[in-house]
Structures are given as structure tokens and as C-alpha cells.
XYZ file of C-alpha atoms in Angstrom:
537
model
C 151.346 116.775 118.428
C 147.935 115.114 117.084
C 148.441 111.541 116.277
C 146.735 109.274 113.619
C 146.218 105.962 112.626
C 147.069 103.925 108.976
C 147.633 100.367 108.228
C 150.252 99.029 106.011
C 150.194 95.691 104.028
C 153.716 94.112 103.333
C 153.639 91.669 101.402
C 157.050 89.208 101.472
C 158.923 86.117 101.233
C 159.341 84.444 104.062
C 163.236 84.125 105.216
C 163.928 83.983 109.272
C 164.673 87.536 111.021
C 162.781 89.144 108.526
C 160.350 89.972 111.024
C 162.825 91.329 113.091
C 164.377 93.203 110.359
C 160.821 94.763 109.612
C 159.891 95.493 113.626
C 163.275 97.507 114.007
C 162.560 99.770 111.112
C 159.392 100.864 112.828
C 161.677 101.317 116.105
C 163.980 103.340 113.638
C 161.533 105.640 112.511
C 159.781 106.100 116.210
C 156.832 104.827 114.902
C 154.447 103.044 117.377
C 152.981 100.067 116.446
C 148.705 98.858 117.380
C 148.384 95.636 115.974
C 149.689 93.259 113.801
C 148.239 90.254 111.654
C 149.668 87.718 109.151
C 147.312 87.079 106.464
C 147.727 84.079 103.871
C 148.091 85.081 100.365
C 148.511 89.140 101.990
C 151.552 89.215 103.620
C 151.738 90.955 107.377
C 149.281 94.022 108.159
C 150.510 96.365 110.633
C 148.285 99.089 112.519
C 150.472 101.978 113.504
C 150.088 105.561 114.943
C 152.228 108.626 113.162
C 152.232 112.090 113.358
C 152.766 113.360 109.812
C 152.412 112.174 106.276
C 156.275 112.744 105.641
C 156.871 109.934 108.448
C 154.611 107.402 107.105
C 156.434 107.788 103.264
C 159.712 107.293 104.743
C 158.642 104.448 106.508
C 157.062 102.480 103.563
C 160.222 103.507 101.387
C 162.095 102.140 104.313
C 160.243 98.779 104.579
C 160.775 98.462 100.464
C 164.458 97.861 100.785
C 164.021 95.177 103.274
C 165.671 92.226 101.944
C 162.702 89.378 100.686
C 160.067 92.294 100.859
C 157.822 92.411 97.895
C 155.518 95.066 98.129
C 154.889 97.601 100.629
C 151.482 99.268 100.115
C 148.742 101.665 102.937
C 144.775 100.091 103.428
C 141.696 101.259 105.122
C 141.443 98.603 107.411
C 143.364 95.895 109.380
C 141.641 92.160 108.486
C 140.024 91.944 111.649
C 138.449 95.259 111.349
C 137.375 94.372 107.810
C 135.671 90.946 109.246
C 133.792 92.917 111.724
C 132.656 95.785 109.758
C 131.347 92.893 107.483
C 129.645 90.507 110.071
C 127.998 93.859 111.632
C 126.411 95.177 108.061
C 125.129 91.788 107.536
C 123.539 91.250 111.304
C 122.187 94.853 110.354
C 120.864 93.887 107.056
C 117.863 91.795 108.733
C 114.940 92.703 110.184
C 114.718 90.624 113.319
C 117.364 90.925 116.161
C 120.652 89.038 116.764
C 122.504 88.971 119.712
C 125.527 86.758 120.718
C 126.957 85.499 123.809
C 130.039 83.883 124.715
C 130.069 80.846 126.684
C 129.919 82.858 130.232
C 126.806 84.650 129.062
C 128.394 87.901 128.319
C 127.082 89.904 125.098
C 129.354 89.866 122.099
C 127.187 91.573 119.515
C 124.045 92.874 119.369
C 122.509 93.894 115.775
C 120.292 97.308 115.357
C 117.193 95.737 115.097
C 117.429 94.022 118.843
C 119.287 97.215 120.242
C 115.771 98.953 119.011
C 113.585 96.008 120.897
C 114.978 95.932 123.691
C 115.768 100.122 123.936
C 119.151 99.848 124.332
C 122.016 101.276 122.987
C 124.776 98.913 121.247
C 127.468 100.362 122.776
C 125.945 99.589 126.340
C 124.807 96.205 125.879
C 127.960 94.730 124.131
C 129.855 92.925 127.643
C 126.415 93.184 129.289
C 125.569 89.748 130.948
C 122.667 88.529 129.148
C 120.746 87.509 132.254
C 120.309 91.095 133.041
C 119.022 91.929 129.142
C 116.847 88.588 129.167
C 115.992 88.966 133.141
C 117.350 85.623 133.831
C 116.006 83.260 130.894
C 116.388 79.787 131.918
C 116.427 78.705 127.919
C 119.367 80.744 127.424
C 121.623 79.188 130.216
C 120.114 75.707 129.105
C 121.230 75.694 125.545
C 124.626 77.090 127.005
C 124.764 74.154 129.214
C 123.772 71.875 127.444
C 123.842 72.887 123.574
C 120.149 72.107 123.111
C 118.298 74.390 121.344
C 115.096 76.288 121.488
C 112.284 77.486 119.261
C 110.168 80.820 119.150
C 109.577 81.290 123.114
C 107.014 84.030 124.027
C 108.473 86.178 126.514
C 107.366 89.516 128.479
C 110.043 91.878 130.308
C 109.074 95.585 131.976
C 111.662 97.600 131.369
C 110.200 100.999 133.477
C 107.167 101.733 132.221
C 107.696 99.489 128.920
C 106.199 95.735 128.233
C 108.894 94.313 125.740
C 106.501 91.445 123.792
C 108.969 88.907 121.952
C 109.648 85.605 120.455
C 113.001 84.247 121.020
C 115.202 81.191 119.435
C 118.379 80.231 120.600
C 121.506 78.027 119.376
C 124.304 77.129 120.650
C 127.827 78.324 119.172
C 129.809 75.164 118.714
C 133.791 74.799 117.972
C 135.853 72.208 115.957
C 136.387 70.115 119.342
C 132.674 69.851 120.091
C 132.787 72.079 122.910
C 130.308 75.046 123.494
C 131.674 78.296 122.915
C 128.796 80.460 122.960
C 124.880 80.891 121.692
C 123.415 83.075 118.907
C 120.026 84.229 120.067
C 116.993 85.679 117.615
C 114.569 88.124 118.612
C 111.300 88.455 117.135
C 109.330 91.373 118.258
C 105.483 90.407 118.772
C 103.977 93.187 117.027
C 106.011 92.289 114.039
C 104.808 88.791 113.900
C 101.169 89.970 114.255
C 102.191 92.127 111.225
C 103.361 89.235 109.542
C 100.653 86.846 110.031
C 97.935 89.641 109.437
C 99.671 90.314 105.746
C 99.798 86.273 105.139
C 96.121 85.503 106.126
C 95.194 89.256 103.561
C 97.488 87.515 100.917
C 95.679 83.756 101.283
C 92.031 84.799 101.621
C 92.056 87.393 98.939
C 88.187 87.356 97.536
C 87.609 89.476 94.371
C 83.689 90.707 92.734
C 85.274 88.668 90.187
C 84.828 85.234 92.479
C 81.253 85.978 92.973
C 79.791 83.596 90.502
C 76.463 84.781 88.972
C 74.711 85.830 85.655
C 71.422 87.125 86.892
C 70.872 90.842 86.576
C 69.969 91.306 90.215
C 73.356 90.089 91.238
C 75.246 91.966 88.243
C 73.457 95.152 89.641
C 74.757 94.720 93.531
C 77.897 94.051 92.593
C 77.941 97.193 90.224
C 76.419 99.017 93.795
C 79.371 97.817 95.830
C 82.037 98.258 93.270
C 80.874 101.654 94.123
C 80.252 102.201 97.980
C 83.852 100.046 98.351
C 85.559 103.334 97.357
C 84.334 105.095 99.942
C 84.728 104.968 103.913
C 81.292 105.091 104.945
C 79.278 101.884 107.012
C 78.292 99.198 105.240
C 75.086 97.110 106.146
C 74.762 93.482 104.658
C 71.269 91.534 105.378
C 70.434 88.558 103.505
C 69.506 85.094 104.625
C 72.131 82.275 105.734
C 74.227 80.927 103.341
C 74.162 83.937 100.652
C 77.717 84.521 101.027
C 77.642 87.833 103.451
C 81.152 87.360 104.315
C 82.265 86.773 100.836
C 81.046 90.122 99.878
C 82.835 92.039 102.388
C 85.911 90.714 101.413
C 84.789 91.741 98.073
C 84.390 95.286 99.009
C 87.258 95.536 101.217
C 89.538 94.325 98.620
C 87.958 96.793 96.216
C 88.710 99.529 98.138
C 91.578 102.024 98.866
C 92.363 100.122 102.456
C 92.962 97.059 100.593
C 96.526 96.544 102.022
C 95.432 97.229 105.695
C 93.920 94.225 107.602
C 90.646 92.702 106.961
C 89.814 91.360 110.434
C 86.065 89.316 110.467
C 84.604 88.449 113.625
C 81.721 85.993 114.379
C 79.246 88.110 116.789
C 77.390 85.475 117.656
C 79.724 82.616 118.318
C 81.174 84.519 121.187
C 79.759 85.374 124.992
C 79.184 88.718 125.911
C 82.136 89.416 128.469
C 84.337 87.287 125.525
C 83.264 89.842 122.739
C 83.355 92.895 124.646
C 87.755 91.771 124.985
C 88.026 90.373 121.699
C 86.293 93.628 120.229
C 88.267 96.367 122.288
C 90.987 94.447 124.047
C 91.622 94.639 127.813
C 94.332 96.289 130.069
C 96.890 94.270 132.073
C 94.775 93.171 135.291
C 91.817 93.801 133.843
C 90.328 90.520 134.743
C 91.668 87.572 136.030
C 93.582 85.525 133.319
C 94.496 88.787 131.713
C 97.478 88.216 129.630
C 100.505 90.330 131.261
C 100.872 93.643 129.171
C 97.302 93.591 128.397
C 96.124 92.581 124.711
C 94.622 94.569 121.591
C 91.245 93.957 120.438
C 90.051 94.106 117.169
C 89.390 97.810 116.533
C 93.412 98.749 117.454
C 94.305 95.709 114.848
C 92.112 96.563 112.270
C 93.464 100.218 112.225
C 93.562 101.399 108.751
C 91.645 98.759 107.453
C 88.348 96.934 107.827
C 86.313 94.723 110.535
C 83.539 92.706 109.532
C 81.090 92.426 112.169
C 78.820 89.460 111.407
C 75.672 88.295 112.924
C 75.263 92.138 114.588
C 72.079 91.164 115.478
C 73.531 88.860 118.273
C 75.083 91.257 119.995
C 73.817 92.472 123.667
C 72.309 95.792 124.328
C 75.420 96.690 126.359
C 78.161 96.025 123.710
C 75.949 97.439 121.071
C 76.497 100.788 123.533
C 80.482 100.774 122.673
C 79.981 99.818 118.947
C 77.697 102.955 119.308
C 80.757 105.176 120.894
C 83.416 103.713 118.525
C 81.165 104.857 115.650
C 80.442 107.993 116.908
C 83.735 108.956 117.966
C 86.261 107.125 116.593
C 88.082 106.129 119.674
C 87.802 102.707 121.641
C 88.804 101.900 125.482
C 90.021 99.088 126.240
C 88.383 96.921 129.327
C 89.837 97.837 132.464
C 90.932 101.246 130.829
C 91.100 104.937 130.856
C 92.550 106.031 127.795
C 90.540 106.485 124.756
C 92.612 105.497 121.661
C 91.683 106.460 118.267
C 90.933 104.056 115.632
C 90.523 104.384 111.809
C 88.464 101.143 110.841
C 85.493 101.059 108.195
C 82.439 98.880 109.606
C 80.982 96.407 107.683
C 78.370 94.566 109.043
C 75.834 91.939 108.419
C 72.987 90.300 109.770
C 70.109 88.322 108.943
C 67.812 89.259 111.474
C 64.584 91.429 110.740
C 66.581 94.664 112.753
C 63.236 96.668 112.273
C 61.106 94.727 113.943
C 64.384 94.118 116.491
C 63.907 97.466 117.285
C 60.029 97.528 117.768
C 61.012 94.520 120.543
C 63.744 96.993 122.107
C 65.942 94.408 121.296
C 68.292 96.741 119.102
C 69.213 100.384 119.668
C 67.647 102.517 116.657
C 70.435 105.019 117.085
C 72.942 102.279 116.544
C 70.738 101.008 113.034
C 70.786 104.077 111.811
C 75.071 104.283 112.159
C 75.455 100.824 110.769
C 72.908 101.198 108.311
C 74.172 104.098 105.499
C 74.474 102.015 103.044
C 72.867 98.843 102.980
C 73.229 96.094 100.145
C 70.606 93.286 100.302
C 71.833 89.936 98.795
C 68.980 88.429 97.160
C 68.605 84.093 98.660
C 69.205 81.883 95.814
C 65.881 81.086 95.317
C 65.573 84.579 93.833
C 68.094 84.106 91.089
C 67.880 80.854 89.916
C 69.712 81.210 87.188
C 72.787 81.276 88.556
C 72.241 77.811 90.282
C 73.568 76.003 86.847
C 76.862 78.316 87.464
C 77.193 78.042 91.087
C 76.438 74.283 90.804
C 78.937 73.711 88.332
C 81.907 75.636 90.258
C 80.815 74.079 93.380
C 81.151 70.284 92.067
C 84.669 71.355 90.513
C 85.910 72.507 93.983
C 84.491 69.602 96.284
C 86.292 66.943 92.987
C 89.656 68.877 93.165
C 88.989 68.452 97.459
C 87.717 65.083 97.549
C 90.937 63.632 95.012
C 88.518 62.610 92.418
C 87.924 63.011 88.619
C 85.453 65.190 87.539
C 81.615 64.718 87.645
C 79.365 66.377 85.885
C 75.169 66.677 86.521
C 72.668 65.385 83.968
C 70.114 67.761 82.614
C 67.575 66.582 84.294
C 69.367 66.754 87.723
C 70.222 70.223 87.259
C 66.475 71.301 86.482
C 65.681 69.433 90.130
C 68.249 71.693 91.530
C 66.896 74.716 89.885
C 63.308 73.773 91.324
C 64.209 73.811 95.024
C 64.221 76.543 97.361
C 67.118 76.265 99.149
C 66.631 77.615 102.645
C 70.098 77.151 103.276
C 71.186 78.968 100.290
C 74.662 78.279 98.869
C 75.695 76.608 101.568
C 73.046 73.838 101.522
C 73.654 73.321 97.793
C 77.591 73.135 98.585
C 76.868 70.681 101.341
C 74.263 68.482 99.167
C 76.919 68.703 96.524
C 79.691 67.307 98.677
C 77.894 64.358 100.060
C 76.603 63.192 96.292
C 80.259 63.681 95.041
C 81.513 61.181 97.919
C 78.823 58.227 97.371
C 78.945 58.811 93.768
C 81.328 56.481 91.686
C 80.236 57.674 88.265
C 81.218 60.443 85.899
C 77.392 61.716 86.384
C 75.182 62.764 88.796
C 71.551 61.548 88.346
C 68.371 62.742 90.114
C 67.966 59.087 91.479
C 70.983 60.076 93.770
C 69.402 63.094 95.173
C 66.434 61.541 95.571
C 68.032 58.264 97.582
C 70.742 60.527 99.867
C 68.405 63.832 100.311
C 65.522 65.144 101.146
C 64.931 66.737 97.703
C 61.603 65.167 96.377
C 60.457 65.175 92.456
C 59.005 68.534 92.182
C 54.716 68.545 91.771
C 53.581 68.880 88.470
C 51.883 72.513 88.361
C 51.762 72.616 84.853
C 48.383 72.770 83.137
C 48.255 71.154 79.513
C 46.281 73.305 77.196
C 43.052 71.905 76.292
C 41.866 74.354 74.186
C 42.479 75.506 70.397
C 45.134 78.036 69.416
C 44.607 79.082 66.344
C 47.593 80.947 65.281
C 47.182 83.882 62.469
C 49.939 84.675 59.417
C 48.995 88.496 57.689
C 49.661 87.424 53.988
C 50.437 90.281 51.842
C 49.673 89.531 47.678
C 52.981 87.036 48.162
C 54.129 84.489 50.413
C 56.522 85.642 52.969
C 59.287 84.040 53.391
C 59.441 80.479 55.527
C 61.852 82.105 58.155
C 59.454 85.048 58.849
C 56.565 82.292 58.760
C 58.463 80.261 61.450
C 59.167 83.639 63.435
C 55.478 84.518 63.711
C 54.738 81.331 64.852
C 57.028 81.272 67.415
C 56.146 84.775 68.607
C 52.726 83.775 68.685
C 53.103 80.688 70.347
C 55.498 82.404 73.388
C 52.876 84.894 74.009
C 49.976 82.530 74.392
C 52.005 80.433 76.695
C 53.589 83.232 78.535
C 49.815 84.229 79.302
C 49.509 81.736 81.970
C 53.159 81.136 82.905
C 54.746 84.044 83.418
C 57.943 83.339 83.814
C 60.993 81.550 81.410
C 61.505 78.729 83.584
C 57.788 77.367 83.481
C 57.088 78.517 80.158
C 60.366 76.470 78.993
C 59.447 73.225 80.423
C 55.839 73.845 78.660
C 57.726 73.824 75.457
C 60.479 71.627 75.928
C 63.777 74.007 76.007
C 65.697 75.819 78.769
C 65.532 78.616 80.471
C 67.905 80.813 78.375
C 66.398 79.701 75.201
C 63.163 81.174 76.458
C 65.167 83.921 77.170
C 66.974 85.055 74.344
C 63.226 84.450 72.335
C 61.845 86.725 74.041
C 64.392 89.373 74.054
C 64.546 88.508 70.108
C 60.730 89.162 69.611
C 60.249 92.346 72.499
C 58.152 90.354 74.263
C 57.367 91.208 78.088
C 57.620 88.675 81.377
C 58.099 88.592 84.859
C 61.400 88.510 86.098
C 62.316 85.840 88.538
């Protein structure tokens, strides 16, 4: 006949023989017993086989009339089990492997997550020796030996055809007496750490349109234009001079788009050798070359998958690699260095350069069939020179950054330094005037930043006077009707009339304000107010 197993809780007051007593009712009833635990505050737990419901009722009424028995009552589990099932949901419940040894080495427990590392099934690696799991780890044995521990080790087994990639941690297991019982090892696998970091350096660099500091409309109106492209998958081609803030923009768009919580993954293509790029770009098979890391190594395509790589300075890049940037955005698929197997890839391009690419290609210097891949859409961010107006802005954000950096209460610039900064050309772009900034700010022990500063710890120079003064007799004209206007409307002509005659030979707000004394927006808003025409700057 089929036997079963139950557990019964009896829960007593202690007298001697009572165990006895309790054992030979079991005996009476020809009912095996498993196991057997005393628990404080829960009396004795017996595991015990039976064949039939009947039999277990007449035991437990049985076991009631035991003299000093309390309660007699049937549970799920025996304490130990009930400890176990517990420890193993919680070394299920997180996400990076566990595995426990005793103090000869042999497994204990292994959790789901390292069973699935390692491709191994619980069942066989519990009483496994570790060395043949870990292939002989030295740490392992040393923290058993000794009880020192260790700290996220890289390590590399083949298992068949498999490269297991993994950080491990180990400590030692230590009893009441101070002796070593055993080790508790962690087990990180790689491509979950890469995962990690990737989602950490997404979460810290986030850049936003909204972090793009500007006012001008030829700004306002490329950001608009890649608010739009970002939604899309196609190539993206940045020019604009050094300094503009190329990379800043890609972020931009990338973070603006629907791969926004896939890896952005920006690469300098110019601050790497050929050979260097070519393995950084498409990674490189085990053996490949010599150094080659021991599994081989993903480039930047395979990491970037679903998301977006920023190729900057594309202009730098050999004829050669610009052959496989050609394939990859042809076909979609990469091979690694030293490989055979095309993988697929699903990356958006966004490059940038500030080379002339046209006349690049005129020089054979640049495939044209490449150009034309990268260059679908292509934004042009204007040099700051273009869009002065957003210097006061730009200026102003910049000086409350490098403060905040350099520990130091704020500073602000005088009017007249900010018109010197609006005058200069900046080569450099933003990054000159950042760089400017941050030296002033640390020689600077005042509240405000004169041009006399500029002037003594830079090469900016007074700008030349190119302003003519007017020599000649303006003679300004009121239409009376048969009453006097009003004084406001008098006032209004006057300074219509006055903005057009000087707007005649500076043509632009910045000049024609210094003519007349006011700023730039002043001008501005005057000549929006009175429909007046000028050239934009």
C-alpha cells in the first residue's frame, strides 16, 4: 500500500518518560517515524509516514490522552524544512548568484540565478566540490584557509563551447568559536555589470533640448529641426566648428527619441589609432591579435544595440575603417576582427565633424558613398559668433557652474564686460568662453568681473572703434494735422525716425545700440514695435 508523509506538532509539559510515553504510541499504532525536532515555545515536531487518513486520526487522538500533553495538532512542514524553504526563496529573490561551501569546499547551496551562470542544474551542483565549478580558484581556498576575504575578481571559465565572464566575492562563514566553517561566494555575471554601468552613466549624463541655453532664433529653429528628426531612426550628420557643443546635441536628440532607454555610447574618432578604432568600433574575436582578451570582447556597435553611437570627429577616420562604417550602414550587420560571423546590429548613427567633407572628398580623402549614408539629415550648429545674443545667457550659466565648481560665492560681469564678450569672435566657441570664464573666476576675489581683468589675464583686446559719429544734420519731420498730436505719438515718431536713419548705416541692433546708448534687445523690441526692417546677425 502507497505511503505518505504528515508532520505533527505536540505541544507539552515537560515531565521525564514523556518522550517515551509519546515514541511507544507511534510503535502502537505501526506508524514509522522520519524525523523529529524539539522546538522552543512549539513543543516536539514529528515527521512520520502512514498509509491512511483513519491511522493518522487515531494517532493524534492517541497522543491527546498522553499525560502532560497539551495540544496535538498536523503542519505542512517540519522546522527545518520551513528554514530551508525560507533561506532558498530569499537566495532566489536576488538577482546575482549565491553559492555556499562548507569548510571542505563542497557546495551547500546554490541560488537560481548562479545555477543559470554557470549552466548548471541545482540539483547537480549541490555536494559538487567547488574547485571543479570554479576550475580550481585559488581565492576560494584562500579565504577558506585563511578567512580573508575577496572583492569583485574577474574570472573566465570554458565550459564546452561556452566563455562564462564573471565577477566573484567571497567570505568566509565563521562560527561562535572563531573557527571557519565555510564561505558564501557572489557571482556577478559580466554582461550584467556592463548592463548596469551602461544604465548608470544614461541616468548621470542625461542632456535635454531644454539644457541647450540660447534665445536667438537660429538656435530656437535647430532645436525645433531636431526635436523632429530625433523621432525618427534615420542618420544624423552634425558639422559645426569646435566648441559648439556637437556632442551635447546628440545627447539631446538621443534622449528625445524613442531609444532613449537603450545606450548612448559616444566615441572620440580621432583620439584613437586606426588598428585601436577598428576593435573598439566592432570588437575582436578571442586570438584575434595578440593581447586579445580571452573570450574575445564587444565593440561598440554590439553595445550600442538598440540605442545610439555617436561617432565624433568622422572626418578622422581612415579610408579603410570608413569601408566597415560603410558595410554596417548598408547592411546592418558588423564582424568582429578576427571573425566570420556577421552579427546584426540595430544602432542609429549620429555623427559629427568639423571638417569641410566636400572638399574631403574632392582630395579622395573621404568616400562620397559613405557622405551620402551619414549625411540624410544634417543639422548645422551655427559658431557663437553667429548668435551673439545668446553670449549674455551662456555667459551667465557658465560663471554659475565654474562658482558652484570652484567653492566660491557668486560673481557676476559688469555691463561693460559683457559687451567685450559680445564683441569677440570666439574661435573656440563655447568652450573658449567656458575656459576664459574659469581662469577670471579663480584670480578674481571680487563679486564682479571687470574688463580690466580680461584685458590683464587674456588675450581679449578693447575692441576698435568702427563707429562713425554723424556729422551731418537730421532734420526729423512731425505731419501735424489742424491739432497737436499727442506727446507720446510725438516721442514715437521721433524715435522711429531716428532708428531708421541710424539703421541706414549700421545695420544691425548691436551697432546701432551702442550708437544710441542702449542694448541690444532694446534696439530690438523698437524695431519690432515700429515694423522696421534689419539685418539679422
Amino acid at each position: 500500500m502507497k505511503t505518505q508523509e504528515s508532520v505533527v506538532e505536540i505541544n507539552f509539559e515537560d515531565r521525564p518518560g514523556l518522550g517515551f510515553e509519546i515514541f511507544k504510541r507511534f510503535e502502537d499504532h505501526h506508524i514509522d517515524k522520519i524525523g523529529m525536532e524539539v522546538v522552543p515555545q512549539q513543543g516536539m515536531v514529528i515527521k512520520f509516514c502512514f498509509t491512511s487518513e483513519q491511522d493518522t486520526q487515531s494517532l493524534i487522538c492517541d497522543l491527546e490522552t498522553v499525560p502532560g500533553v497539551k495540544s496535538v495538532k498536523l503542519r505542512d512542514y517540519m522546522p527545518y524544512e520551513h528554514r530551508e524553504h525560507e533561506l532558498r526563496t530569499i537566495l532566489n529573490s536576488v538577482n546575482e548568484g549565491i553559492i555556499a561551501v562548507n569548510k571542505e569546499g563542497i557546495i551547500t547551496h546554490i541560488n537560481q540565478v548562479a545555477s543559470e551562470i554557470f549552466h548548471q542544474r541545482i540539483e547537480d551542483t549541490v555536494g559538487m566540490k567547488a574547485e571543479v565549478l570554479f576550475e580550481a580558484d585559488p581565492s576560494i581556498f584562500e579565504t577558506l584557509k585563511t578567512g580573508k576575504p575577496y572583492s569583485l575578481k574577474e574570472r573566465k571559465i570554458q565550459k564546452g563551447k561556452r566563455v562564462i565572464h564573471f565577477l566573484t566575492s567571497g567570505v568566509p562563514v565563521i562560527n561562535d568559536k572563531g573557527h571557519i566553517i565555510g564561505e558564501v561566494i557572489t557571482i556577478k555575471d559580466f554582461r550584467q555589470v556592463e548592463e548596469i554601468i551602461s544604465k548608470i552613466d544614461r541616468q548621470t549624463k542625461v542632456t535635454t533640448f531644454e539644457q541647450i541655453i540660447c534665445q536667438s532664433p537660429l538656435m530656437q529653429q535647430l532645436i525645433d529641426t531636431s526635436k523632429m528628426v530625433a523621432k525618427g531612426n534615420s542618420t544624423i550628420l552634425l558639422r559645426g566648428e569646435s566648441g559648439t557643443g556637437k556632442e551635447m546635441f546628440a545627447k539631446a536628440i538621443h534622449f528625445e527619441s524613442p531609444r532613449s532607454k537603450a545606450p548612448f555610447i559616444p566615441i572620440n574618432c580621432a583620439a584613437l589609432p586606426d588598428t585601436l578604432l577598428e576593435s573598439e568600433l566592432f570588437g575582436y574575436e578571442e586570438g584575434a591579435f595578440t593581447g586579445a582578451v580571452k573570450g574575445g570582447k564587444k565593440g561598440l556597435f554590439e553595445q550600442a544595440n538598440g540605442g545610439t553611437l555617436f561617432l565624433d570627429e568622422i572626418g578622422e577616420v581612415s579610408l579603410p575603417v570608413q569601408v566597415r562604417l560603410l558595410r554596417v550602414l548598408q547592411e546592418g550587420t558588423i564582424r568582429r576582427v578576427g571573425g566570420s560571423k556577421e552579427i546584426s546590429v540595430d544602432v542609429r548613427i549620429i555623427a559629427a565633424t568639423h571638417r569641410n567633407l566636400e572638399v574631403m572628398i574632392q582630395d579622395s580623402l573621404f568616400r562620397e558613398d559613405l557622405y551620402y549614408r551619414l549625411n540624410v539629415i544634417p543639422l548645422r550648429i551655427p559658431p557663437l559668433r553667429d548668435r551673439s545674443e545668446d553670449i549674455p545667457l551662456i555667459a551667465q550659466s557658465l560663471i554659475r557652474k565654474i562658482s558652484g565648481k570652484l567653492g566660491k560665492s557668486q560673481v557676476y560681469l559688469t555691463r561693460e564686460s559683457m559687451d567685450l564678450l559680445v564683441e569677440q569672435a570666439w574661435p573656440g566657441n563655447v568652450r573658449q568662453l567656458e575656459n576664459m570664464l574659469e581662469r577670471i573666476i579663480n584670480i578674481t576675489d571680487t563679486t564682479e568681473i571687470k574688463p580690466e581683468s580680461f584685458y590683464q589675464w587674456t588675450d581679449l583686446t578693447p575692441p576698435p572703434s568702427t563707429l562713425t559719429t554723424e556729422q551731418e544734420q537730421f532734420i526729423i519731420k512731425i505731419p501735424l494735422p489742424k491739432q497737436w498730436p499727442p506727446l507720446k505719438e510725438i516721442v514715437n515718431e521721433v524715435e522711429k525716425q531716428v532708428l531708421e536713419k541710424v539703421l541706414e548705416s549700421h545695420q544691425s541692433s548691436r551697432k546701432a545700440g551702442q550708437v544710441l546708448g542702449v542694448s541690444n534687445t532694446t534696439i530690438l523690441n523698437k524695431v519690432k514695435e515700429y515694423g522696421l526692417k534689419i539685418k539679422q546677425e
